[in-house]
Amino acid sequence: MRIKRFLKHAALIVLFCLLALAVFSLLYGPLLAWSPVKPGYDHLELRRADVYVAAGESPPADYAEIDRMMEEAEAFHGLRFHKKVTVIACRDWASCARYMPWMRVRGIGGVTLATGDVIYITPQLKEKGLSIAEFLRHELSHAVISQNTTIRKSIALTDQMWFSEGLAVSFGRQAAYLSRDGFLQRAADTELIVYLDPERMDRSHPQWSVRMAYPTQRYFLEYLKARFGAESFQRFMLAYMDAPGEYRRRFSEAFGLSLPDAVAEYQRALRERAWEPPTT
């Protein structure tokens, strides 16, 4: 009898702890985005997005433009959003860490979950005076891609980085990294393949630079569009989204040369000024 009573009490304690954890996750943790109640946040409801900013703060004007940005994202990517997007501007770094406990959020401007319907904007934009619009556009690129593929494939695209980040920086028209001229100067004596070929990337290397990686990836995709045409680029994007693990074969089928060969052409075109990134 004592054992049964003990097991019953233990089960109740475990159940209580699980319920408490679920409530905490919904109100203050990784499930906040799907909670009907978001303590400490004010709600800005748009036609295609729900925006949450710190209570008592006036939302920056850029957040009111998300509906328009989503329409532009659909036109740019040739894809449709199938769900509303929830955008949460984290109140502080501690909140960001609770919402995304599986990753280090310090130093990141924004994060889009692989579900494609949740975007977190971090305090870094306010701290460094960065453009909210640029980062919203960047994250909406990730969102529309994720909403048109599976979670598993979305994670694979993010892990391979070169295409998903290049596309997001291109759509965002981001100036938060190296300037165009700064990129061209560094590209003159940098082997660009280490930022473009997933088999050559080493993001743990001391010399790895996100500030160099993002514009390298952006301009490579813009080079491919200029070199092979928008239709070939779109066919590759859709094929790649469908089978991220086969990116090398899909790349060769779409463009008629291997990824390393295309990177070599891109690098040569930059150094010889045969092709230059657009000024916008």
PDB file of C-alpha atoms in Angstrom:
ATOM      1  CA  MET A   1       0.000   0.000   0.000  1.00  0.00           C
ATOM      2  CA  ARG A   2       2.814   2.391   0.870  1.00  0.00           C
ATOM      3  CA  ILE A   3       4.457   1.765  -2.493  1.00  0.00           C
ATOM      4  CA  LYS A   4       1.195   2.402  -4.345  1.00  0.00           C
ATOM      5  CA  ARG A   5       0.625   5.599  -2.364  1.00  0.00           C
ATOM      6  CA  PHE A   6       4.176   6.733  -3.050  1.00  0.00           C
ATOM      7  CA  LEU A   7       3.848   6.053  -6.775  1.00  0.00           C
ATOM      8  CA  LYS A   8       0.551   7.906  -6.877  1.00  0.00           C
ATOM      9  CA  HIS A   9       2.042  10.933  -5.141  1.00  0.00           C
ATOM     10  CA  ALA A  10       5.106  10.803  -7.388  1.00  0.00           C
ATOM     11  CA  ALA A  11       2.885  10.679 -10.487  1.00  0.00           C
ATOM     12  CA  LEU A  12       0.937  13.712  -9.273  1.00  0.00           C
ATOM     13  CA  ILE A  13       4.143  15.624  -8.636  1.00  0.00           C
ATOM     14  CA  VAL A  14       5.446  14.782 -12.118  1.00  0.00           C
ATOM     15  CA  LEU A  15       2.118  15.796 -13.672  1.00  0.00           C
ATOM     16  CA  PHE A  16       2.136  19.083 -11.772  1.00  0.00           C
ATOM     17  CA  CYS A  17       5.703  19.815 -12.886  1.00  0.00           C
ATOM     18  CA  LEU A  18       4.821  19.063 -16.505  1.00  0.00           C
ATOM     19  CA  LEU A  19       1.781  21.347 -16.341  1.00  0.00           C
ATOM     20  CA  ALA A  20       3.852  24.098 -14.722  1.00  0.00           C
ATOM     21  CA  LEU A  21       6.502  23.723 -17.430  1.00  0.00           C
ATOM     22  CA  ALA A  22       3.846  23.889 -20.152  1.00  0.00           C
ATOM     23  CA  VAL A  23       2.322  27.049 -18.659  1.00  0.00           C
ATOM     24  CA  PHE A  24       5.751  28.660 -18.296  1.00  0.00           C
ATOM     25  CA  SER A  25       6.628  27.734 -21.899  1.00  0.00           C
ATOM     26  CA  LEU A  26       3.399  29.268 -23.159  1.00  0.00           C
ATOM     27  CA  LEU A  27       3.733  32.508 -21.204  1.00  0.00           C
ATOM     28  CA  TYR A  28       7.490  33.056 -21.030  1.00  0.00           C
ATOM     29  CA  GLY A  29       9.237  30.339 -23.033  1.00  0.00           C
ATOM     30  CA  PRO A  30       9.503  28.691 -26.455  1.00  0.00           C
ATOM     31  CA  LEU A  31       5.733  28.300 -26.915  1.00  0.00           C
ATOM     32  CA  LEU A  32       4.994  31.999 -26.440  1.00  0.00           C
ATOM     33  CA  ALA A  33       4.452  32.580 -30.152  1.00  0.00           C
ATOM     34  CA  TRP A  34       1.427  30.234 -30.084  1.00  0.00           C
ATOM     35  CA  SER A  35       0.042  31.409 -26.747  1.00  0.00           C
ATOM     36  CA  PRO A  36      -3.158  33.491 -26.802  1.00  0.00           C
ATOM     37  CA  VAL A  37      -1.684  35.550 -23.943  1.00  0.00           C
ATOM     38  CA  LYS A  38       1.712  37.251 -24.204  1.00  0.00           C
ATOM     39  CA  PRO A  39       2.533  39.005 -20.921  1.00  0.00           C
ATOM     40  CA  GLY A  40       4.562  42.178 -21.312  1.00  0.00           C
ATOM     41  CA  TYR A  41       3.676  42.751 -24.971  1.00  0.00           C
ATOM     42  CA  ASP A  42       1.251  44.955 -26.881  1.00  0.00           C
ATOM     43  CA  HIS A  43      -0.408  43.556 -30.011  1.00  0.00           C
ATOM     44  CA  LEU A  44      -0.457  45.215 -33.425  1.00  0.00           C
ATOM     45  CA  GLU A  45      -2.844  43.295 -35.686  1.00  0.00           C
ATOM     46  CA  LEU A  46      -2.249  43.537 -39.412  1.00  0.00           C
ATOM     47  CA  ARG A  47      -4.018  41.821 -42.284  1.00  0.00           C
ATOM     48  CA  ARG A  48      -1.318  39.184 -42.776  1.00  0.00           C
ATOM     49  CA  ALA A  49       0.729  39.409 -39.599  1.00  0.00           C
ATOM     50  CA  ASP A  50       0.460  39.796 -35.839  1.00  0.00           C
ATOM     51  CA  VAL A  51       3.163  41.980 -34.314  1.00  0.00           C
ATOM     52  CA  TYR A  52       4.078  42.044 -30.631  1.00  0.00           C
ATOM     53  CA  VAL A  53       6.220  44.787 -29.120  1.00  0.00           C
ATOM     54  CA  ALA A  54       7.152  45.573 -25.524  1.00  0.00           C
ATOM     55  CA  ALA A  55       4.154  46.889 -23.591  1.00  0.00           C
ATOM     56  CA  GLY A  56       4.009  50.660 -23.432  1.00  0.00           C
ATOM     57  CA  GLU A  57       6.399  51.170 -26.358  1.00  0.00           C
ATOM     58  CA  SER A  58       5.216  52.703 -29.621  1.00  0.00           C
ATOM     59  CA  PRO A  59       5.931  50.181 -32.386  1.00  0.00           C
ATOM     60  CA  PRO A  60       8.441  51.544 -34.932  1.00  0.00           C
ATOM     61  CA  ALA A  61       6.764  52.465 -38.212  1.00  0.00           C
ATOM     62  CA  ASP A  62       8.523  49.647 -40.091  1.00  0.00           C
ATOM     63  CA  TYR A  63       6.331  47.041 -38.394  1.00  0.00           C
ATOM     64  CA  ALA A  64       3.188  48.556 -39.904  1.00  0.00           C
ATOM     65  CA  GLU A  65       4.659  47.883 -43.365  1.00  0.00           C
ATOM     66  CA  ILE A  66       4.850  44.093 -42.997  1.00  0.00           C
ATOM     67  CA  ASP A  67       1.779  43.410 -45.166  1.00  0.00           C
ATOM     68  CA  ARG A  68       3.429  45.287 -48.030  1.00  0.00           C
ATOM     69  CA  MET A  69       6.748  43.555 -47.397  1.00  0.00           C
ATOM     70  CA  MET A  70       5.009  40.170 -47.571  1.00  0.00           C
ATOM     71  CA  GLU A  71       3.520  41.054 -50.954  1.00  0.00           C
ATOM     72  CA  GLU A  72       6.964  42.080 -52.178  1.00  0.00           C
ATOM     73  CA  ALA A  73       8.445  38.842 -50.795  1.00  0.00           C
ATOM     74  CA  GLU A  74       5.874  36.808 -52.736  1.00  0.00           C
ATOM     75  CA  ALA A  75       6.722  38.643 -55.965  1.00  0.00           C
ATOM     76  CA  PHE A  76      10.482  38.359 -55.395  1.00  0.00           C
ATOM     77  CA  HIS A  77      10.447  34.636 -54.559  1.00  0.00           C
ATOM     78  CA  GLY A  78       7.577  33.554 -56.809  1.00  0.00           C
ATOM     79  CA  LEU A  79       5.971  31.901 -53.778  1.00  0.00           C
ATOM     80  CA  ARG A  80       2.930  32.509 -51.588  1.00  0.00           C
ATOM     81  CA  PHE A  81       2.531  32.846 -47.847  1.00  0.00           C
ATOM     82  CA  HIS A  82      -0.013  30.283 -46.681  1.00  0.00           C
ATOM     83  CA  LYS A  83      -0.234  31.380 -43.031  1.00  0.00           C
ATOM     84  CA  LYS A  84      -0.169  34.604 -41.075  1.00  0.00           C
ATOM     85  CA  VAL A  85       3.187  35.474 -39.583  1.00  0.00           C
ATOM     86  CA  THR A  86       3.697  36.248 -35.906  1.00  0.00           C
ATOM     87  CA  VAL A  87       6.472  38.783 -35.310  1.00  0.00           C
ATOM     88  CA  ILE A  88       7.767  39.227 -31.759  1.00  0.00           C
ATOM     89  CA  ALA A  89      10.196  42.047 -30.974  1.00  0.00           C
ATOM     90  CA  CYS A  90      11.917  40.603 -27.911  1.00  0.00           C
ATOM     91  CA  ARG A  91      11.794  42.924 -24.900  1.00  0.00           C
ATOM     92  CA  ASP A  92      15.336  42.032 -23.866  1.00  0.00           C
ATOM     93  CA  TRP A  93      18.063  39.436 -24.360  1.00  0.00           C
ATOM     94  CA  ALA A  94      16.869  37.296 -21.445  1.00  0.00           C
ATOM     95  CA  SER A  95      13.462  36.994 -23.102  1.00  0.00           C
ATOM     96  CA  CYS A  96      15.060  36.028 -26.421  1.00  0.00           C
ATOM     97  CA  ALA A  97      17.059  33.314 -24.687  1.00  0.00           C
ATOM     98  CA  ARG A  98      13.903  31.869 -23.098  1.00  0.00           C
ATOM     99  CA  TYR A  99      11.996  31.899 -26.392  1.00  0.00           C
ATOM    100  CA  MET A 100      14.844  30.131 -28.233  1.00  0.00           C
ATOM    101  CA  PRO A 101      16.716  28.070 -25.613  1.00  0.00           C
ATOM    102  CA  TRP A 102      18.211  25.799 -28.281  1.00  0.00           C
ATOM    103  CA  MET A 103      20.404  28.522 -29.784  1.00  0.00           C
ATOM    104  CA  ARG A 104      22.748  31.370 -28.865  1.00  0.00           C
ATOM    105  CA  VAL A 105      20.828  34.516 -29.731  1.00  0.00           C
ATOM    106  CA  ARG A 106      23.466  37.100 -28.823  1.00  0.00           C
ATOM    107  CA  GLY A 107      24.764  38.845 -31.918  1.00  0.00           C
ATOM    108  CA  ILE A 108      21.787  37.820 -34.081  1.00  0.00           C
ATOM    109  CA  GLY A 109      19.393  40.419 -35.447  1.00  0.00           C
ATOM    110  CA  GLY A 110      16.454  38.137 -36.208  1.00  0.00           C
ATOM    111  CA  VAL A 111      15.381  34.506 -36.259  1.00  0.00           C
ATOM    112  CA  THR A 112      12.663  32.747 -38.264  1.00  0.00           C
ATOM    113  CA  LEU A 113      11.464  29.381 -37.009  1.00  0.00           C
ATOM    114  CA  ALA A 114      11.443  26.489 -39.465  1.00  0.00           C
ATOM    115  CA  THR A 115       7.628  26.483 -39.308  1.00  0.00           C
ATOM    116  CA  GLY A 116       7.749  29.718 -41.305  1.00  0.00           C
ATOM    117  CA  ASP A 117       5.096  31.464 -39.225  1.00  0.00           C
ATOM    118  CA  VAL A 118       7.149  32.948 -36.358  1.00  0.00           C
ATOM    119  CA  ILE A 119       9.803  35.659 -36.521  1.00  0.00           C
ATOM    120  CA  TYR A 120      11.767  36.976 -33.550  1.00  0.00           C
ATOM    121  CA  ILE A 121      13.495  40.349 -33.739  1.00  0.00           C
ATOM    122  CA  THR A 122      16.235  40.778 -31.152  1.00  0.00           C
ATOM    123  CA  PRO A 123      17.352  43.871 -29.179  1.00  0.00           C
ATOM    124  CA  GLN A 124      20.474  44.053 -31.346  1.00  0.00           C
ATOM    125  CA  LEU A 125      18.684  46.241 -33.899  1.00  0.00           C
ATOM    126  CA  LYS A 126      17.875  48.858 -31.273  1.00  0.00           C
ATOM    127  CA  GLU A 127      21.296  48.626 -29.632  1.00  0.00           C
ATOM    128  CA  LYS A 128      23.179  49.133 -32.909  1.00  0.00           C
ATOM    129  CA  GLY A 129      20.694  51.390 -34.674  1.00  0.00           C
ATOM    130  CA  LEU A 130      20.157  48.882 -37.485  1.00  0.00           C
ATOM    131  CA  SER A 131      17.285  49.043 -39.973  1.00  0.00           C
ATOM    132  CA  ILE A 132      14.245  47.109 -38.759  1.00  0.00           C
ATOM    133  CA  ALA A 133      12.867  47.069 -42.317  1.00  0.00           C
ATOM    134  CA  GLU A 134      15.984  45.361 -43.690  1.00  0.00           C
ATOM    135  CA  PHE A 135      15.874  42.630 -41.063  1.00  0.00           C
ATOM    136  CA  LEU A 136      12.128  42.136 -41.401  1.00  0.00           C
ATOM    137  CA  ARG A 137      12.552  41.642 -45.138  1.00  0.00           C
ATOM    138  CA  HIS A 138      15.437  39.231 -44.479  1.00  0.00           C
ATOM    139  CA  GLU A 139      13.352  37.132 -42.099  1.00  0.00           C
ATOM    140  CA  LEU A 140      10.270  37.232 -44.354  1.00  0.00           C
ATOM    141  CA  SER A 141      12.428  35.654 -47.070  1.00  0.00           C
ATOM    142  CA  HIS A 142      13.141  32.751 -44.734  1.00  0.00           C
ATOM    143  CA  ALA A 143       9.478  32.613 -43.759  1.00  0.00           C
ATOM    144  CA  VAL A 144       8.062  32.349 -47.282  1.00  0.00           C
ATOM    145  CA  ILE A 145      10.611  29.649 -48.151  1.00  0.00           C
ATOM    146  CA  SER A 146       9.764  27.684 -45.007  1.00  0.00           C
ATOM    147  CA  GLN A 147       6.026  27.964 -45.633  1.00  0.00           C
ATOM    148  CA  ASN A 148       6.541  26.306 -49.008  1.00  0.00           C
ATOM    149  CA  THR A 149       8.559  23.305 -47.857  1.00  0.00           C
ATOM    150  CA  THR A 150       8.712  20.956 -44.891  1.00  0.00           C
ATOM    151  CA  ILE A 151      10.268  21.720 -41.516  1.00  0.00           C
ATOM    152  CA  ARG A 152      12.980  19.118 -42.115  1.00  0.00           C
ATOM    153  CA  LYS A 153      13.874  20.591 -45.493  1.00  0.00           C
ATOM    154  CA  SER A 154      13.744  24.120 -44.126  1.00  0.00           C
ATOM    155  CA  ILE A 155      16.292  23.171 -41.460  1.00  0.00           C
ATOM    156  CA  ALA A 156      18.516  21.619 -44.133  1.00  0.00           C
ATOM    157  CA  LEU A 157      18.363  24.793 -46.241  1.00  0.00           C
ATOM    158  CA  THR A 158      19.308  26.888 -43.212  1.00  0.00           C
ATOM    159  CA  ASP A 159      22.143  24.558 -42.282  1.00  0.00           C
ATOM    160  CA  GLN A 160      23.617  24.712 -45.804  1.00  0.00           C
ATOM    161  CA  MET A 161      23.272  28.499 -45.549  1.00  0.00           C
ATOM    162  CA  TRP A 162      24.664  29.660 -48.890  1.00  0.00           C
ATOM    163  CA  PHE A 163      21.340  29.877 -50.715  1.00  0.00           C
ATOM    164  CA  SER A 164      18.839  30.732 -47.976  1.00  0.00           C
ATOM    165  CA  GLU A 165      20.981  33.486 -46.468  1.00  0.00           C
ATOM    166  CA  GLY A 166      22.051  34.837 -49.841  1.00  0.00           C
ATOM    167  CA  LEU A 167      18.425  35.069 -50.915  1.00  0.00           C
ATOM    168  CA  ALA A 168      17.381  36.725 -47.648  1.00  0.00           C
ATOM    169  CA  VAL A 169      20.159  39.325 -47.807  1.00  0.00           C
ATOM    170  CA  SER A 170      19.319  40.005 -51.453  1.00  0.00           C
ATOM    171  CA  PHE A 171      15.621  40.524 -50.744  1.00  0.00           C
ATOM    172  CA  GLY A 172      16.456  42.564 -47.668  1.00  0.00           C
ATOM    173  CA  ARG A 173      18.826  44.772 -49.663  1.00  0.00           C
ATOM    174  CA  GLN A 174      20.835  44.784 -46.491  1.00  0.00           C
ATOM    175  CA  ALA A 175      23.592  47.253 -45.798  1.00  0.00           C
ATOM    176  CA  ALA A 176      24.241  45.950 -42.284  1.00  0.00           C
ATOM    177  CA  TYR A 177      27.230  43.898 -43.402  1.00  0.00           C
ATOM    178  CA  LEU A 178      30.083  44.886 -45.697  1.00  0.00           C
ATOM    179  CA  SER A 179      29.390  47.692 -48.140  1.00  0.00           C
ATOM    180  CA  ARG A 180      29.451  46.832 -51.837  1.00  0.00           C
ATOM    181  CA  ASP A 181      32.855  48.472 -52.237  1.00  0.00           C
ATOM    182  CA  GLY A 182      34.138  46.850 -49.069  1.00  0.00           C
ATOM    183  CA  PHE A 183      33.061  43.457 -50.363  1.00  0.00           C
ATOM    184  CA  LEU A 184      34.740  43.982 -53.743  1.00  0.00           C
ATOM    185  CA  GLN A 185      37.950  45.004 -52.034  1.00  0.00           C
ATOM    186  CA  ARG A 186      38.014  41.885 -49.847  1.00  0.00           C
ATOM    187  CA  ALA A 187      36.891  39.601 -52.686  1.00  0.00           C
ATOM    188  CA  ALA A 188      40.052  40.515 -54.602  1.00  0.00           C
ATOM    189  CA  ASP A 189      42.165  38.279 -52.362  1.00  0.00           C
ATOM    190  CA  THR A 190      39.636  36.000 -50.638  1.00  0.00           C
ATOM    191  CA  GLU A 191      38.747  32.500 -51.814  1.00  0.00           C
ATOM    192  CA  LEU A 192      34.972  32.850 -52.021  1.00  0.00           C
ATOM    193  CA  ILE A 193      34.218  29.133 -52.218  1.00  0.00           C
ATOM    194  CA  VAL A 194      34.630  28.793 -48.434  1.00  0.00           C
ATOM    195  CA  TYR A 195      31.518  30.950 -48.082  1.00  0.00           C
ATOM    196  CA  LEU A 196      29.508  29.223 -50.817  1.00  0.00           C
ATOM    197  CA  ASP A 197      30.184  25.494 -50.926  1.00  0.00           C
ATOM    198  CA  PRO A 198      28.683  23.718 -47.883  1.00  0.00           C
ATOM    199  CA  GLU A 199      31.410  21.079 -48.144  1.00  0.00           C
ATOM    200  CA  ARG A 200      34.082  23.769 -47.747  1.00  0.00           C
ATOM    201  CA  MET A 201      32.423  25.914 -45.077  1.00  0.00           C
ATOM    202  CA  ASP A 202      33.833  25.931 -41.565  1.00  0.00           C
ATOM    203  CA  ARG A 203      31.815  28.380 -39.500  1.00  0.00           C
ATOM    204  CA  SER A 204      33.860  27.510 -36.402  1.00  0.00           C
ATOM    205  CA  HIS A 205      37.102  28.686 -38.027  1.00  0.00           C
ATOM    206  CA  PRO A 206      38.577  31.807 -36.378  1.00  0.00           C
ATOM    207  CA  GLN A 207      38.740  33.568 -39.744  1.00  0.00           C
ATOM    208  CA  TRP A 208      35.106  32.857 -40.619  1.00  0.00           C
ATOM    209  CA  SER A 209      33.251  36.140 -41.112  1.00  0.00           C
ATOM    210  CA  VAL A 210      29.485  36.470 -41.322  1.00  0.00           C
ATOM    211  CA  ARG A 211      29.991  40.054 -42.534  1.00  0.00           C
ATOM    212  CA  MET A 212      31.852  38.613 -45.544  1.00  0.00           C
ATOM    213  CA  ALA A 213      29.728  35.494 -45.935  1.00  0.00           C
ATOM    214  CA  TYR A 214      26.368  37.224 -46.345  1.00  0.00           C
ATOM    215  CA  PRO A 215      27.293  39.647 -49.158  1.00  0.00           C
ATOM    216  CA  THR A 216      29.324  36.885 -50.864  1.00  0.00           C
ATOM    217  CA  GLN A 217      26.231  34.693 -50.884  1.00  0.00           C
ATOM    218  CA  ARG A 218      23.911  37.518 -51.892  1.00  0.00           C
ATOM    219  CA  TYR A 219      25.986  38.603 -54.852  1.00  0.00           C
ATOM    220  CA  PHE A 220      26.575  35.018 -55.973  1.00  0.00           C
ATOM    221  CA  LEU A 221      22.831  34.486 -56.303  1.00  0.00           C
ATOM    222  CA  GLU A 222      22.449  37.814 -58.077  1.00  0.00           C
ATOM    223  CA  TYR A 223      25.284  36.774 -60.396  1.00  0.00           C
ATOM    224  CA  LEU A 224      23.501  33.494 -61.174  1.00  0.00           C
ATOM    225  CA  LYS A 225      20.299  35.378 -62.018  1.00  0.00           C
ATOM    226  CA  ALA A 226      22.186  37.730 -64.320  1.00  0.00           C
ATOM    227  CA  ARG A 227      24.253  34.962 -65.904  1.00  0.00           C
ATOM    228  CA  PHE A 228      21.566  32.321 -66.460  1.00  0.00           C
ATOM    229  CA  GLY A 229      18.289  34.242 -66.283  1.00  0.00           C
ATOM    230  CA  ALA A 230      15.492  34.496 -63.742  1.00  0.00           C
ATOM    231  CA  GLU A 231      13.617  31.445 -65.071  1.00  0.00           C
ATOM    232  CA  SER A 232      16.594  29.099 -64.683  1.00  0.00           C
ATOM    233  CA  PHE A 233      17.234  30.516 -61.233  1.00  0.00           C
ATOM    234  CA  GLN A 234      13.606  29.945 -60.208  1.00  0.00           C
ATOM    235  CA  ARG A 235      13.659  26.354 -61.482  1.00  0.00           C
ATOM    236  CA  PHE A 236      16.767  25.685 -59.451  1.00  0.00           C
ATOM    237  CA  MET A 237      15.264  27.265 -56.330  1.00  0.00           C
ATOM    238  CA  LEU A 238      12.162  25.087 -56.488  1.00  0.00           C
ATOM    239  CA  ALA A 239      14.193  21.941 -57.202  1.00  0.00           C
ATOM    240  CA  TYR A 240      16.576  22.765 -54.378  1.00  0.00           C
ATOM    241  CA  MET A 241      13.735  23.413 -51.911  1.00  0.00           C
ATOM    242  CA  ASP A 242      12.297  20.020 -52.827  1.00  0.00           C
ATOM    243  CA  ALA A 243      15.570  18.143 -52.266  1.00  0.00           C
ATOM    244  CA  PRO A 244      18.176  20.140 -50.284  1.00  0.00           C
ATOM    245  CA  GLY A 245      20.383  17.079 -49.930  1.00  0.00           C
ATOM    246  CA  GLU A 246      20.772  16.909 -53.706  1.00  0.00           C
ATOM    247  CA  TYR A 247      21.825  20.521 -54.135  1.00  0.00           C
ATOM    248  CA  ARG A 248      24.965  19.701 -56.127  1.00  0.00           C
ATOM    249  CA  ARG A 249      23.124  17.602 -58.710  1.00  0.00           C
ATOM    250  CA  ARG A 250      20.203  20.041 -58.887  1.00  0.00           C
ATOM    251  CA  PHE A 251      22.629  22.922 -59.372  1.00  0.00           C
ATOM    252  CA  SER A 252      24.389  21.190 -62.270  1.00  0.00           C
ATOM    253  CA  GLU A 253      21.072  20.288 -63.905  1.00  0.00           C
ATOM    254  CA  ALA A 254      19.794  23.863 -63.664  1.00  0.00           C
ATOM    255  CA  PHE A 255      22.910  25.753 -64.729  1.00  0.00           C
ATOM    256  CA  GLY A 256      24.954  23.276 -66.744  1.00  0.00           C
ATOM    257  CA  LEU A 257      28.071  23.440 -64.569  1.00  0.00           C
ATOM    258  CA  SER A 258      29.083  22.356 -61.104  1.00  0.00           C
ATOM    259  CA  LEU A 259      28.763  24.554 -58.044  1.00  0.00           C
ATOM    260  CA  PRO A 260      32.573  24.859 -57.618  1.00  0.00           C
ATOM    261  CA  ASP A 261      32.961  25.794 -61.290  1.00  0.00           C
ATOM    262  CA  ALA A 262      30.211  28.414 -61.003  1.00  0.00           C
ATOM    263  CA  VAL A 263      31.899  29.865 -57.912  1.00  0.00           C
ATOM    264  CA  ALA A 264      35.203  30.018 -59.801  1.00  0.00           C
ATOM    265  CA  GLU A 265      33.502  31.890 -62.657  1.00  0.00           C
ATOM    266  CA  TYR A 266      31.845  34.255 -60.172  1.00  0.00           C
ATOM    267  CA  GLN A 267      35.143  34.969 -58.430  1.00  0.00           C
ATOM    268  CA  ARG A 268      36.925  35.567 -61.733  1.00  0.00           C
ATOM    269  CA  ALA A 269      34.128  37.845 -62.977  1.00  0.00           C
ATOM    270  CA  LEU A 270      34.389  39.954 -59.818  1.00  0.00           C
ATOM    271  CA  ARG A 271      38.169  40.255 -59.952  1.00  0.00           C
ATOM    272  CA  GLU A 272      38.208  41.098 -63.656  1.00  0.00           C
ATOM    273  CA  ARG A 273      35.217  43.431 -63.297  1.00  0.00           C
ATOM    274  CA  ALA A 274      33.394  41.409 -65.942  1.00  0.00           C
ATOM    275  CA  TRP A 275      30.397  41.501 -63.602  1.00  0.00           C
ATOM    276  CA  GLU A 276      29.803  43.808 -60.683  1.00  0.00           C
ATOM    277  CA  PRO A 277      27.106  43.731 -58.005  1.00  0.00           C
ATOM    278  CA  PRO A 278      24.297  46.231 -58.487  1.00  0.00           C
ATOM    279  CA  THR A 279      24.588  49.458 -56.520  1.00  0.00           C
ATOM    280  CA  THR A 280      21.227  49.024 -54.716  1.00  0.00           C
TER     281      THR A 280
END
